[in-house]
XYZ file of C-alpha atoms in Angstrom:
375
model
C 103.757 103.253 101.968
C 104.574 104.585 98.560
C 108.117 105.938 98.261
C 109.403 107.900 95.311
C 113.184 107.849 95.121
C 113.791 108.210 91.391
C 117.185 109.712 90.624
C 115.824 112.111 88.014
C 113.253 113.486 90.437
C 115.857 113.922 93.151
C 118.165 115.757 90.791
C 115.381 118.186 89.937
C 114.601 118.692 93.617
C 118.231 119.219 94.494
C 118.424 121.946 91.861
C 115.369 123.594 93.407
C 117.181 123.613 96.754
C 120.304 125.230 95.360
C 119.914 128.393 97.407
C 120.139 126.559 100.720
C 121.839 123.235 100.116
C 125.410 124.660 100.120
C 125.069 125.466 103.821
C 123.620 122.018 104.449
C 126.338 120.261 102.492
C 129.087 122.084 104.357
C 130.916 119.790 106.749
C 130.213 122.194 109.609
C 126.457 121.638 109.214
C 125.440 125.314 109.182
C 121.724 124.553 109.254
C 119.392 125.935 111.879
C 115.659 125.366 112.222
C 114.748 128.326 110.031
C 116.908 127.070 107.177
C 115.566 123.539 107.675
C 112.011 124.792 107.226
C 113.052 126.728 104.118
C 114.681 123.640 102.642
C 111.574 121.590 103.366
C 109.333 124.207 101.769
C 111.467 124.288 98.616
C 111.389 120.519 98.480
C 107.612 120.253 98.714
C 107.075 123.192 96.372
C 108.883 121.060 93.800
C 107.005 117.793 94.388
C 103.594 119.180 95.413
C 103.271 122.373 93.364
C 99.448 122.316 93.466
C 99.145 122.213 97.252
C 99.451 124.919 99.895
C 102.093 123.202 101.968
C 103.460 124.274 105.321
C 106.482 122.523 106.782
C 106.572 121.703 110.475
C 107.809 119.226 113.054
C 111.474 119.480 112.191
C 113.336 116.588 113.827
C 117.120 116.560 114.009
C 118.827 113.466 112.603
C 121.992 111.919 114.053
C 124.309 109.136 112.983
C 125.338 106.374 115.387
C 128.328 108.444 116.538
C 125.995 111.158 117.810
C 126.863 113.591 115.035
C 124.217 115.746 113.371
C 123.790 114.639 109.763
C 120.436 116.138 108.807
C 116.790 116.339 109.729
C 113.302 115.150 108.942
C 110.768 117.704 107.696
C 107.038 116.982 107.684
C 104.607 118.569 105.209
C 101.103 119.687 106.138
C 98.147 121.082 104.259
C 95.923 122.480 106.949
C 95.854 119.934 109.759
C 96.604 116.940 107.512
C 100.088 115.637 106.936
C 100.927 115.222 103.240
C 104.320 113.553 103.467
C 107.848 113.896 104.748
C 111.440 114.211 103.579
C 114.633 113.001 105.246
C 117.628 115.228 104.515
C 121.006 113.624 105.165
C 124.239 115.387 104.226
C 126.028 112.048 103.818
C 123.846 111.215 100.797
C 125.176 112.324 97.409
C 122.073 114.388 96.657
C 121.382 115.337 100.265
C 118.057 113.446 100.419
C 117.832 110.008 102.031
C 114.151 109.345 101.336
C 110.762 110.971 101.070
C 107.103 110.067 100.707
C 104.106 111.959 99.336
C 101.160 110.294 100.979
C 98.767 111.136 103.797
C 99.139 107.563 105.021
C 102.938 107.691 105.112
C 104.397 108.335 108.565
C 108.058 109.267 108.646
C 110.691 106.971 110.195
C 110.607 109.217 113.251
C 106.830 108.978 113.591
C 106.845 105.209 113.148
C 109.370 104.834 115.958
C 107.705 107.325 118.304
C 104.236 105.797 117.798
C 105.472 102.685 119.567
C 106.490 104.558 122.698
C 104.396 104.145 125.801
C 106.058 106.838 127.896
C 105.654 110.535 127.230
C 108.185 112.339 125.119
C 109.830 115.355 126.711
C 111.666 117.882 124.598
C 115.321 116.925 124.480
C 114.868 113.261 125.561
C 114.239 111.567 122.222
C 116.996 111.347 119.640
C 116.460 110.135 116.081
C 119.318 108.040 114.694
C 119.865 106.789 111.163
C 121.719 103.545 111.721
C 121.879 102.215 108.151
C 120.570 102.953 104.674
C 116.955 102.132 105.588
C 117.078 101.793 109.370
C 116.239 104.427 111.969
C 115.626 104.397 115.707
C 114.374 106.810 118.344
C 116.262 106.443 121.624
C 115.248 108.016 124.925
C 118.420 109.555 126.360
C 117.264 109.145 129.952
C 116.745 105.367 129.726
C 118.778 104.433 126.640
C 115.897 102.425 125.203
C 113.525 103.034 122.309
C 112.097 101.631 119.098
C 113.274 101.320 115.518
C 111.267 102.428 112.493
C 109.573 99.041 112.057
C 108.359 98.873 115.640
C 110.970 96.645 117.252
C 112.237 97.577 120.724
C 115.911 98.466 120.777
C 118.474 100.339 122.836
C 121.618 102.433 122.581
C 123.623 99.408 123.773
C 122.258 97.225 120.976
C 122.759 99.866 118.307
C 126.067 101.147 119.745
C 124.851 104.740 119.512
C 126.471 107.655 121.289
C 124.648 110.554 122.887
C 124.817 113.795 120.872
C 126.665 115.582 123.667
C 129.372 112.911 123.577
C 130.690 113.980 120.211
C 127.895 115.378 118.096
C 126.891 119.009 117.755
C 123.250 119.922 117.689
C 122.042 122.767 115.519
C 118.769 123.896 117.067
C 116.507 123.650 120.089
C 117.231 120.029 120.896
C 120.956 120.735 121.103
C 122.811 121.102 124.376
C 121.818 124.401 125.991
C 124.471 127.028 126.540
C 122.837 128.120 129.784
C 119.709 128.255 131.876
C 117.900 130.587 129.496
C 117.819 127.780 126.931
C 115.779 125.637 129.327
C 113.144 128.340 129.616
C 110.378 128.410 127.011
C 109.144 131.845 125.882
C 105.372 132.091 126.223
C 105.170 133.069 122.558
C 106.749 129.716 121.664
C 104.464 127.827 124.032
C 101.269 129.232 122.567
C 102.530 129.183 118.977
C 103.788 125.605 118.879
C 101.843 123.825 121.600
C 98.341 123.242 122.887
C 97.880 123.590 126.640
C 96.267 120.352 127.841
C 96.279 121.088 131.559
C 97.441 124.027 133.635
C 97.271 125.154 137.226
C 99.069 127.726 139.330
C 98.943 129.434 142.688
C 99.113 133.190 143.115
C 100.314 135.583 145.778
C 104.056 134.989 145.918
C 106.433 137.929 145.556
C 109.671 137.591 143.602
C 112.526 140.069 143.953
C 115.196 140.336 141.269
C 118.832 139.473 141.801
C 119.832 143.064 141.060
C 117.548 144.377 143.809
C 118.727 141.747 146.298
C 122.352 142.621 145.602
C 121.707 146.349 145.909
C 119.846 145.978 149.213
C 121.841 143.226 150.902
C 125.274 143.042 149.262
C 124.829 139.308 148.786
C 122.988 136.809 146.616
C 122.220 133.089 146.624
C 119.672 131.423 144.355
C 118.488 129.072 147.112
C 117.883 131.959 149.514
C 115.982 133.878 146.838
C 113.896 130.788 146.050
C 113.144 130.284 149.749
C 112.128 133.916 150.206
C 109.795 133.792 147.199
C 108.182 130.612 148.491
C 107.873 131.980 152.032
C 106.123 135.086 150.697
C 103.274 132.817 149.602
C 102.733 131.465 153.118
C 103.580 134.427 155.388
C 104.056 138.189 155.302
C 107.722 138.666 154.463
C 107.619 142.434 154.537
C 108.501 142.965 150.867
C 111.165 145.457 149.889
C 110.944 147.329 153.186
C 112.251 144.319 155.140
C 114.200 142.643 152.346
C 117.588 142.879 154.031
C 116.332 141.420 157.323
C 114.335 138.639 155.639
C 117.149 137.698 153.287
C 119.773 137.650 156.009
C 117.541 135.589 158.289
C 117.010 132.902 155.646
C 120.723 133.007 154.833
C 121.462 132.377 158.512
C 118.811 129.693 159.048
C 119.968 127.736 155.985
C 123.630 128.043 157.036
C 124.450 129.444 153.617
C 128.170 130.017 153.175
C 130.005 132.485 150.955
C 131.200 130.698 147.838
C 133.040 133.681 146.418
C 133.048 137.465 146.306
C 132.530 138.958 142.875
C 134.475 141.826 141.351
C 131.417 143.942 142.170
C 131.929 143.250 145.879
C 128.819 141.054 146.128
C 129.089 137.905 148.253
C 127.641 134.910 146.409
C 126.441 132.032 148.550
C 126.121 128.270 148.487
C 123.380 126.401 150.360
C 123.258 122.701 151.192
C 120.076 121.102 149.917
C 119.340 119.464 153.252
C 119.285 122.849 155.004
C 116.579 124.374 152.815
C 113.477 122.625 154.204
C 114.298 123.262 157.879
C 115.156 126.912 157.129
C 111.798 127.522 155.424
C 109.925 125.761 158.198
C 111.652 127.786 160.945
C 111.288 131.108 159.136
C 107.569 130.580 158.518
C 107.067 129.435 162.124
C 108.695 132.639 163.337
C 106.197 134.525 161.183
C 103.073 132.711 162.371
C 102.694 129.716 160.023
C 103.568 126.095 160.733
C 104.535 124.156 157.626
C 105.419 120.565 156.932
C 108.046 119.786 154.325
C 108.620 116.781 152.079
C 111.956 116.226 150.361
C 112.245 114.258 147.147
C 115.771 113.716 145.897
C 114.590 111.699 142.878
C 111.581 113.731 141.873
C 109.331 113.831 138.847
C 106.882 116.239 137.261
C 103.810 114.701 138.930
C 105.383 115.466 142.307
C 105.111 119.186 141.542
C 101.697 118.880 139.902
C 100.276 117.323 143.046
C 101.732 120.106 145.171
C 100.231 122.851 143.011
C 96.863 121.086 142.774
C 96.759 120.993 146.572
C 97.216 124.764 146.687
C 100.884 124.772 147.684
C 104.196 125.901 146.216
C 107.398 123.918 145.804
C 111.113 124.322 145.227
C 113.018 122.603 142.439
C 116.764 122.152 142.223
C 118.796 120.878 139.292
C 121.840 121.404 137.136
C 122.390 122.614 133.573
C 125.829 122.301 132.000
C 127.156 121.497 135.459
C 125.783 124.651 137.087
C 123.325 124.165 139.938
C 120.275 126.330 140.560
C 117.181 126.408 142.774
C 113.840 127.959 141.806
C 110.408 128.474 143.350
C 107.625 126.554 141.576
C 104.257 128.297 141.291
C 102.516 126.222 138.619
C 102.669 123.742 135.796
C 101.592 123.302 132.186
C 101.186 120.076 130.274
C 101.543 120.658 126.537
C 101.055 118.776 123.298
C 102.683 119.650 119.990
C 100.095 121.217 117.665
C 101.525 119.345 114.682
C 101.946 116.030 116.505
C 99.356 115.598 119.278
C 100.997 112.383 120.458
C 103.994 114.394 121.682
C 103.675 115.616 125.235
C 105.772 118.129 127.129
C 105.707 118.692 130.885
C 106.740 122.125 132.136
C 106.879 124.054 135.402
C 106.055 127.714 135.968
C 108.906 129.064 138.067
C 110.427 132.171 139.572
C 114.063 131.773 138.557
C 115.528 134.206 141.104
C 117.193 136.403 138.513
C 114.108 138.364 137.495
C 110.630 138.918 138.895
C 108.420 137.366 136.201
C 107.281 133.759 136.075
C 109.006 131.665 133.435
C 108.214 128.308 131.836
C 110.864 125.694 132.642
C 111.218 122.734 130.300
C 111.298 120.338 133.223
C 111.483 117.253 130.986
C 114.651 118.303 129.165
C 117.423 115.745 129.455
C 119.714 118.686 130.150
C 117.865 119.567 133.351
C 119.754 117.058 135.468
C 120.332 115.978 139.082
C 116.819 117.074 139.975
C 115.501 117.251 143.501
C 112.539 119.018 145.014
C 110.770 120.096 148.176
C 107.064 120.574 148.715
C 105.338 122.326 151.606
C 101.912 122.254 153.188
């Protein structure tokens, strides 16, 4: 791989980045993905002035302490990569290295190419561990590869997870809430190619606001159960919402966790009560169901359920807050700029609104997962 790291060239490039580098150089790291793309575009405008370059596949860069220090930007002309640049605020000129060559994979790409398992958004973290050394570590397992293809781990490299001291600056950072785990459809179809997809239809979701107005109570597990049950039996819709909701609340032995300032009683449901409650409710309404619990589930577990024509329930935590949702489908995605990157998602009814949403099931911040499938 041909690298060009001449000081005079870097000085010229740094000058060309003057409009955005001050934010990057600031100790608070005030760079988001939009600014990162702008910096990459300015960089490649300077070194490849005769090409129509678009910058994509921005990858956040961390030091061994889990602190954000920069990012890698990849340059494309059409579908072909033309090079990359590694920005690192700890370098005097802000640029650690770059290459202008179609045959030059970035340190991130060299490490990821050695992975056998799929990459899910939020799992892989790119570390710069020395002047020329990088590694991609999977946060779920703590293992990965360095930029020359050697297997390594967080224990060997003594790296810390970003949420143990670092501060992310864009999508791979720790989510502030559940909305950050949901992928807008515009983002899905803009940035990803849908490799496989399947869904079932016929379920009815009722918003939290409507549930509260009609019943004076709300519990995400009860809402998820009611949505799932509506796929298998006639739940009566809005006309019988209060009776249906209260019956599932009773069958699942849901207890009042607290009463809000609005007078609404908010409930808590034990995971082990959910399957039996659904089974009894559906039996009372003319349908016998079997239920399978999986307390250490995976994406394929839900895919198999959907492919068999059934729905499922998924439960997990985000930032310590638990939530249960009805699963109506799945999508397997690949990054349009990097086809080797895969992302597994679920199509869910989140209980707050009525529309299906795309859950980034593979995010490392969707934790303590468990699921139930029915047939």
